[in-house]
GROMACS .gro file of C-alpha atoms in nm:
model
  288
    1UNK     CA    1  10.110 -15.966   2.102
    2UNK     CA    2  10.419 -15.924   1.867
    3UNK     CA    3  10.384 -16.122   1.570
    4UNK     CA    4  10.763 -16.348   1.529
    5UNK     CA    5  10.676 -16.464   1.193
    6UNK     CA    6  11.057 -16.553   1.122
    7UNK     CA    7  10.982 -16.850   0.895
    8UNK     CA    8  11.324 -16.974   0.733
    9UNK     CA    9  11.183 -16.909   0.409
   10UNK     CA   10  11.145 -16.614   0.444
   11UNK     CA   11  11.515 -16.593   0.602
   12UNK     CA   12  11.657 -16.758   0.325
   13UNK     CA   13  11.523 -16.585   0.053
   14UNK     CA   14  11.597 -16.243   0.200
   15UNK     CA   15  11.912 -16.341   0.263
   16UNK     CA   16  11.992 -16.488  -0.105
   17UNK     CA   17  11.838 -16.175  -0.214
   18UNK     CA   18  11.978 -15.864  -0.001
   19UNK     CA   19  12.336 -16.075  -0.040
   20UNK     CA   20  12.310 -16.067  -0.420
   21UNK     CA   21  12.293 -15.684  -0.495
   22UNK     CA   22  11.894 -15.656  -0.450
   23UNK     CA   23  11.947 -15.445  -0.103
   24UNK     CA   24  12.061 -15.189  -0.369
   25UNK     CA   25  11.803 -15.188  -0.629
   26UNK     CA   26  11.560 -15.177  -0.295
   27UNK     CA   27  11.267 -14.946  -0.323
   28UNK     CA   28  11.277 -14.643  -0.055
   29UNK     CA   29  10.924 -14.627   0.094
   30UNK     CA   30  10.741 -14.258   0.078
   31UNK     CA   31  10.501 -14.141   0.299
   32UNK     CA   32  10.459 -14.421   0.502
   33UNK     CA   33  10.333 -14.462   0.846
   34UNK     CA   34  10.355 -14.627   1.223
   35UNK     CA   35  10.092 -14.699   1.449
   36UNK     CA   36  10.041 -14.875   1.810
   37UNK     CA   37   9.896 -14.866   2.093
   38UNK     CA   38   9.988 -14.906   2.481
   39UNK     CA   39   9.790 -14.873   2.819
   40UNK     CA   40   9.822 -14.480   2.790
   41UNK     CA   41   9.659 -14.440   2.460
   42UNK     CA   42   9.724 -14.486   2.065
   43UNK     CA   43   9.961 -14.309   1.833
   44UNK     CA   44   9.933 -14.358   1.454
   45UNK     CA   45  10.169 -14.106   1.267
   46UNK     CA   46  10.145 -14.099   0.851
   47UNK     CA   47  10.370 -13.935   0.595
   48UNK     CA   48  10.701 -14.063   0.714
   49UNK     CA   49  10.974 -13.929   0.497
   50UNK     CA   50  11.273 -14.105   0.788
   51UNK     CA   51  11.296 -14.141   1.126
   52UNK     CA   52  11.533 -13.902   1.299
   53UNK     CA   53  11.774 -14.046   1.539
   54UNK     CA   54  11.941 -13.888   1.814
   55UNK     CA   55  12.087 -13.952   2.138
   56UNK     CA   56  12.254 -14.288   2.051
   57UNK     CA   57  12.543 -14.461   2.220
   58UNK     CA   58  12.745 -14.792   2.205
   59UNK     CA   59  12.951 -14.984   2.411
   60UNK     CA   60  13.196 -15.101   2.205
   61UNK     CA   61  13.443 -15.354   2.324
   62UNK     CA   62  13.740 -15.396   2.037
   63UNK     CA   63  13.977 -15.693   2.037
   64UNK     CA   64  14.302 -15.595   2.004
   65UNK     CA   65  14.687 -15.731   2.015
   66UNK     CA   66  14.882 -15.728   2.298
   67UNK     CA   67  14.997 -15.384   2.257
   68UNK     CA   68  14.635 -15.213   2.232
   69UNK     CA   69  14.633 -15.218   1.853
   70UNK     CA   70  14.312 -15.335   1.642
   71UNK     CA   71  14.417 -15.558   1.348
   72UNK     CA   72  14.223 -15.716   1.038
   73UNK     CA   73  14.049 -15.980   1.122
   74UNK     CA   74  14.003 -15.834   1.496
   75UNK     CA   75  13.655 -15.909   1.673
   76UNK     CA   76  13.447 -15.665   1.825
   77UNK     CA   77  13.103 -15.664   2.038
   78UNK     CA   78  12.847 -15.394   2.063
   79UNK     CA   79  12.554 -15.287   2.288
   80UNK     CA   80  12.404 -14.983   2.340
   81UNK     CA   81  12.075 -14.788   2.264
   82UNK     CA   82  11.920 -14.481   2.082
   83UNK     CA   83  11.658 -14.330   2.291
   84UNK     CA   84  11.567 -14.029   2.111
   85UNK     CA   85  11.359 -14.088   1.782
   86UNK     CA   86  11.148 -13.832   1.588
   87UNK     CA   87  11.053 -13.848   1.209
   88UNK     CA   88  11.114 -13.610   0.898
   89UNK     CA   89  10.760 -13.551   0.690
   90UNK     CA   90  10.749 -13.686   0.350
   91UNK     CA   91  10.865 -13.405   0.112
   92UNK     CA   92  11.108 -13.558  -0.122
   93UNK     CA   93  11.088 -13.881  -0.360
   94UNK     CA   94  11.332 -14.153  -0.218
   95UNK     CA   95  11.584 -14.086   0.074
   96UNK     CA   96  11.694 -13.693   0.058
   97UNK     CA   97  11.373 -13.618   0.293
   98UNK     CA   98  11.445 -13.252   0.446
   99UNK     CA   99  11.357 -13.063   0.757
  100UNK     CA  100  11.340 -13.014   1.129
  101UNK     CA  101  11.204 -13.344   1.269
  102UNK     CA  102  10.847 -13.330   1.416
  103UNK     CA  103  10.723 -13.565   1.729
  104UNK     CA  104  10.538 -13.862   1.659
  105UNK     CA  105  10.120 -13.850   1.702
  106UNK     CA  106  10.011 -13.840   2.045
  107UNK     CA  107  10.349 -13.770   2.216
  108UNK     CA  108  10.483 -14.117   2.141
  109UNK     CA  109  10.821 -14.214   2.197
  110UNK     CA  110  11.027 -14.472   2.011
  111UNK     CA  111  11.358 -14.610   2.155
  112UNK     CA  112  11.599 -14.915   2.008
  113UNK     CA  113  11.804 -15.142   2.212
  114UNK     CA  114  12.071 -15.342   2.066
  115UNK     CA  115  12.279 -15.652   2.223
  116UNK     CA  116  12.559 -15.842   2.147
  117UNK     CA  117  12.632 -15.733   1.794
  118UNK     CA  118  12.952 -15.828   1.703
  119UNK     CA  119  13.190 -15.783   1.373
  120UNK     CA  120  13.517 -15.803   1.282
  121UNK     CA  121  13.805 -15.507   1.154
  122UNK     CA  122  13.896 -15.541   0.752
  123UNK     CA  123  14.130 -15.262   0.718
  124UNK     CA  124  14.372 -15.049   0.952
  125UNK     CA  125  14.543 -14.750   0.853
  126UNK     CA  126  14.909 -14.642   0.997
  127UNK     CA  127  14.717 -14.295   1.176
  128UNK     CA  128  14.502 -14.551   1.346
  129UNK     CA  129  14.172 -14.517   1.105
  130UNK     CA  130  13.990 -14.857   1.065
  131UNK     CA  131  13.698 -14.995   0.876
  132UNK     CA  132  13.478 -15.281   0.996
  133UNK     CA  133  13.145 -15.494   0.886
  134UNK     CA  134  12.901 -15.679   1.121
  135UNK     CA  135  12.851 -15.999   1.097
  136UNK     CA  136  12.460 -16.082   0.992
  137UNK     CA  137  12.243 -16.233   1.227
  138UNK     CA  138  12.446 -16.212   1.544
  139UNK     CA  139  12.267 -16.004   1.800
  140UNK     CA  140  11.972 -15.886   1.914
  141UNK     CA  141  11.781 -15.549   1.801
  142UNK     CA  142  11.443 -15.458   1.935
  143UNK     CA  143  11.254 -15.121   1.875
  144UNK     CA  144  11.002 -15.045   2.160
  145UNK     CA  145  10.740 -14.772   2.151
  146UNK     CA  146  10.554 -14.540   2.473
  147UNK     CA  147  10.235 -14.322   2.428
  148UNK     CA  148  10.211 -13.988   2.610
  149UNK     CA  149  10.485 -14.034   2.815
  150UNK     CA  150  10.342 -14.302   2.977
  151UNK     CA  151  10.561 -14.586   3.217
  152UNK     CA  152  10.432 -14.899   2.936
  153UNK     CA  153  10.659 -14.968   2.716
  154UNK     CA  154  10.546 -15.219   2.418
  155UNK     CA  155  10.753 -15.419   2.188
  156UNK     CA  156  10.667 -15.351   1.859
  157UNK     CA  157  10.934 -15.481   1.663
  158UNK     CA  158  11.231 -15.728   1.630
  159UNK     CA  159  11.528 -15.636   1.388
  160UNK     CA  160  11.831 -15.850   1.280
  161UNK     CA  161  12.136 -15.690   1.089
  162UNK     CA  162  12.202 -15.827   0.725
  163UNK     CA  163  12.471 -15.752   0.467
  164UNK     CA  164  12.584 -15.486   0.377
  165UNK     CA  165  12.594 -15.379   0.746
  166UNK     CA  166  12.919 -15.171   0.886
  167UNK     CA  167  13.109 -14.838   0.877
  168UNK     CA  168  13.429 -14.654   0.998
  169UNK     CA  169  13.635 -14.475   1.249
  170UNK     CA  170  13.867 -14.167   1.152
  171UNK     CA  171  14.112 -14.310   1.480
  172UNK     CA  172  14.065 -14.586   1.688
  173UNK     CA  173  14.307 -14.402   1.918
  174UNK     CA  174  14.156 -14.039   1.897
  175UNK     CA  175  14.018 -13.849   2.162
  176UNK     CA  176  13.650 -13.764   2.261
  177UNK     CA  177  13.539 -13.601   1.916
  178UNK     CA  178  13.661 -13.833   1.645
  179UNK     CA  179  13.449 -13.901   1.393
  180UNK     CA  180  13.293 -14.206   1.251
  181UNK     CA  181  13.008 -14.310   1.045
  182UNK     CA  182  12.794 -14.633   1.056
  183UNK     CA  183  12.567 -14.776   0.756
  184UNK     CA  184  12.328 -15.068   0.886
  185UNK     CA  185  12.087 -15.295   0.698
  186UNK     CA  186  11.846 -15.369   0.978
  187UNK     CA  187  11.598 -15.624   0.866
  188UNK     CA  188  11.249 -15.627   1.025
  189UNK     CA  189  11.217 -16.013   1.166
  190UNK     CA  190  10.901 -15.949   1.356
  191UNK     CA  191  10.643 -15.722   1.442
  192UNK     CA  192  10.302 -15.619   1.584
  193UNK     CA  193  10.061 -15.652   1.356
  194UNK     CA  194   9.931 -15.333   1.175
  195UNK     CA  195  10.258 -15.176   1.337
  196UNK     CA  196  10.414 -15.047   0.961
  197UNK     CA  197  10.194 -14.939   0.665
  198UNK     CA  198  10.183 -14.758   0.308
  199UNK     CA  199   9.890 -14.637   0.150
  200UNK     CA  200  10.110 -14.685  -0.194
  201UNK     CA  201  10.135 -15.037  -0.099
  202UNK     CA  202   9.795 -15.121  -0.012
  203UNK     CA  203   9.760 -15.045   0.379
  204UNK     CA  204   9.907 -15.262   0.630
  205UNK     CA  205  10.328 -15.413   0.561
  206UNK     CA  206  10.260 -15.702   0.734
  207UNK     CA  207  10.299 -15.917   0.447
  208UNK     CA  208  10.619 -15.805   0.342
  209UNK     CA  209  10.774 -15.869   0.704
  210UNK     CA  210  10.649 -16.225   0.716
  211UNK     CA  211  10.825 -16.261   0.346
  212UNK     CA  212  11.142 -16.081   0.450
  213UNK     CA  213  11.138 -15.762   0.209
  214UNK     CA  214  11.109 -15.469   0.459
  215UNK     CA  215  11.420 -15.373   0.604
  216UNK     CA  216  11.546 -14.993   0.790
  217UNK     CA  217  11.844 -14.829   0.600
  218UNK     CA  218  12.026 -14.665   0.893
  219UNK     CA  219  12.296 -14.410   0.855
  220UNK     CA  220  12.495 -14.292   1.148
  221UNK     CA  221  12.760 -14.006   1.186
  222UNK     CA  222  12.939 -14.146   1.517
  223UNK     CA  223  13.170 -13.951   1.771
  224UNK     CA  224  13.401 -14.122   2.030
  225UNK     CA  225  13.284 -13.973   2.387
  226UNK     CA  226  13.470 -14.190   2.629
  227UNK     CA  227  13.854 -14.289   2.406
  228UNK     CA  228  13.973 -14.643   2.381
  229UNK     CA  229  14.095 -14.802   2.737
  230UNK     CA  230  14.302 -15.135   2.730
  231UNK     CA  231  14.114 -15.369   2.997
  232UNK     CA  232  14.219 -15.641   3.187
  233UNK     CA  233  14.351 -15.925   2.967
  234UNK     CA  234  14.149 -16.214   3.208
  235UNK     CA  235  13.806 -16.020   3.213
  236UNK     CA  236  13.855 -15.998   2.812
  237UNK     CA  237  13.935 -16.373   2.780
  238UNK     CA  238  13.647 -16.487   3.049
  239UNK     CA  239  13.374 -16.233   2.866
  240UNK     CA  240  13.444 -16.196   2.506
  241UNK     CA  241  13.681 -16.443   2.422
  242UNK     CA  242  13.946 -16.228   2.331
  243UNK     CA  243  14.291 -16.243   2.448
  244UNK     CA  244  14.343 -15.879   2.450
  245UNK     CA  245  14.081 -15.594   2.408
  246UNK     CA  246  13.938 -15.209   2.461
  247UNK     CA  247  13.660 -15.015   2.574
  248UNK     CA  248  13.506 -14.724   2.432
  249UNK     CA  249  13.225 -14.540   2.413
  250UNK     CA  250  13.048 -14.378   2.109
  251UNK     CA  251  12.772 -14.163   2.069
  252UNK     CA  252  12.592 -14.120   1.763
  253UNK     CA  253  12.317 -13.947   1.551
  254UNK     CA  254  12.164 -13.995   1.200
  255UNK     CA  255  11.798 -14.164   0.985
  256UNK     CA  256  11.667 -14.425   0.886
  257UNK     CA  257  11.487 -14.479   0.567
  258UNK     CA  258  11.192 -14.809   0.553
  259UNK     CA  259  11.267 -14.973   0.209
  260UNK     CA  260  11.113 -15.274   0.052
  261UNK     CA  261  11.298 -15.550  -0.174
  262UNK     CA  262  11.090 -15.596  -0.533
  263UNK     CA  263  10.942 -15.944  -0.553
  264UNK     CA  264  11.183 -16.039  -0.873
  265UNK     CA  265  11.169 -16.350  -1.109
  266UNK     CA  266  11.424 -16.546  -0.955
  267UNK     CA  267  11.204 -16.585  -0.600
  268UNK     CA  268  10.950 -16.792  -0.849
  269UNK     CA  269  11.242 -16.967  -0.939
  270UNK     CA  270  11.385 -17.017  -0.588
  271UNK     CA  271  11.001 -17.139  -0.508
  272UNK     CA  272  11.012 -17.369  -0.814
  273UNK     CA  273  11.326 -17.531  -0.650
  274UNK     CA  274  11.220 -17.566  -0.327
  275UNK     CA  275  10.851 -17.739  -0.468
  276UNK     CA  276  11.137 -17.959  -0.619
  277UNK     CA  277  11.338 -18.063  -0.351
  278UNK     CA  278  11.004 -18.122  -0.137
  279UNK     CA  279  10.885 -18.356  -0.395
  280UNK     CA  280  11.238 -18.548  -0.440
  281UNK     CA  281  11.193 -18.568  -0.018
  282UNK     CA  282  10.871 -18.703  -0.040
  283UNK     CA  283  10.954 -18.940  -0.334
  284UNK     CA  284  11.243 -19.047  -0.069
  285UNK     CA  285  11.048 -19.093   0.238
  286UNK     CA  286  10.770 -19.297   0.070
  287UNK     CA  287  10.798 -19.703   0.113
  288UNK     CA  288  10.892 -19.859  -0.239
   0.00000   0.00000   0.00000
């Protein structure tokens, strides 16, 4: 059974830490491992540098003005999946492992499914170029696994976008092949016990997941597959709450590194503060 240790404290701590620059100071884990079991067998892959992502797609519903133009502050909704995931073996310290992707042990396959991600446009250029940010904690991201091509698919982990997450598109009105990019910070909020491990961290990483300190840094190169097409305003309003919207299909390829936020002294200070808050609440609840 999946271990969903979505503690409010962990969420508070991780949000505070990553939102104040700790994500930039996070450590890229080298030579980590991934292990899980289905009815078809067990897959244990070690010495992972990073995951290699390909075959991704995203259906994007973008809010526009009445003329079909995106604008600063316009919202969007996104859903899709990444179906082809391998790994690049560890060969360089940090995030720059290189070489051809390898298959996971025992012909295992991974897929990522995301639904209801949302965000807003932060800038629009005169040529249709735009930049955007994702809203933290909105929507769902799930990692699934299979072994030996079997039909049984197991839910391995739940993830949630946190700041910073966003990207850009060279031309919202561009034809097929127009380029873009995304950089996503995906916090692991729950996983199967023992799913992720790292010898340098003493083995299984479950404790770090429970503490809200383990996340994937996902970088993708994107291309428009189906250009933006204005949708029926009534449908936009009913389904997405937008008065006007356009739909486009984007494909993607990229990589995912596993990162760990070191436990800082501020975490201990936060703990002291929470203890003090608890003591204060107890005093208030104690009859005179």
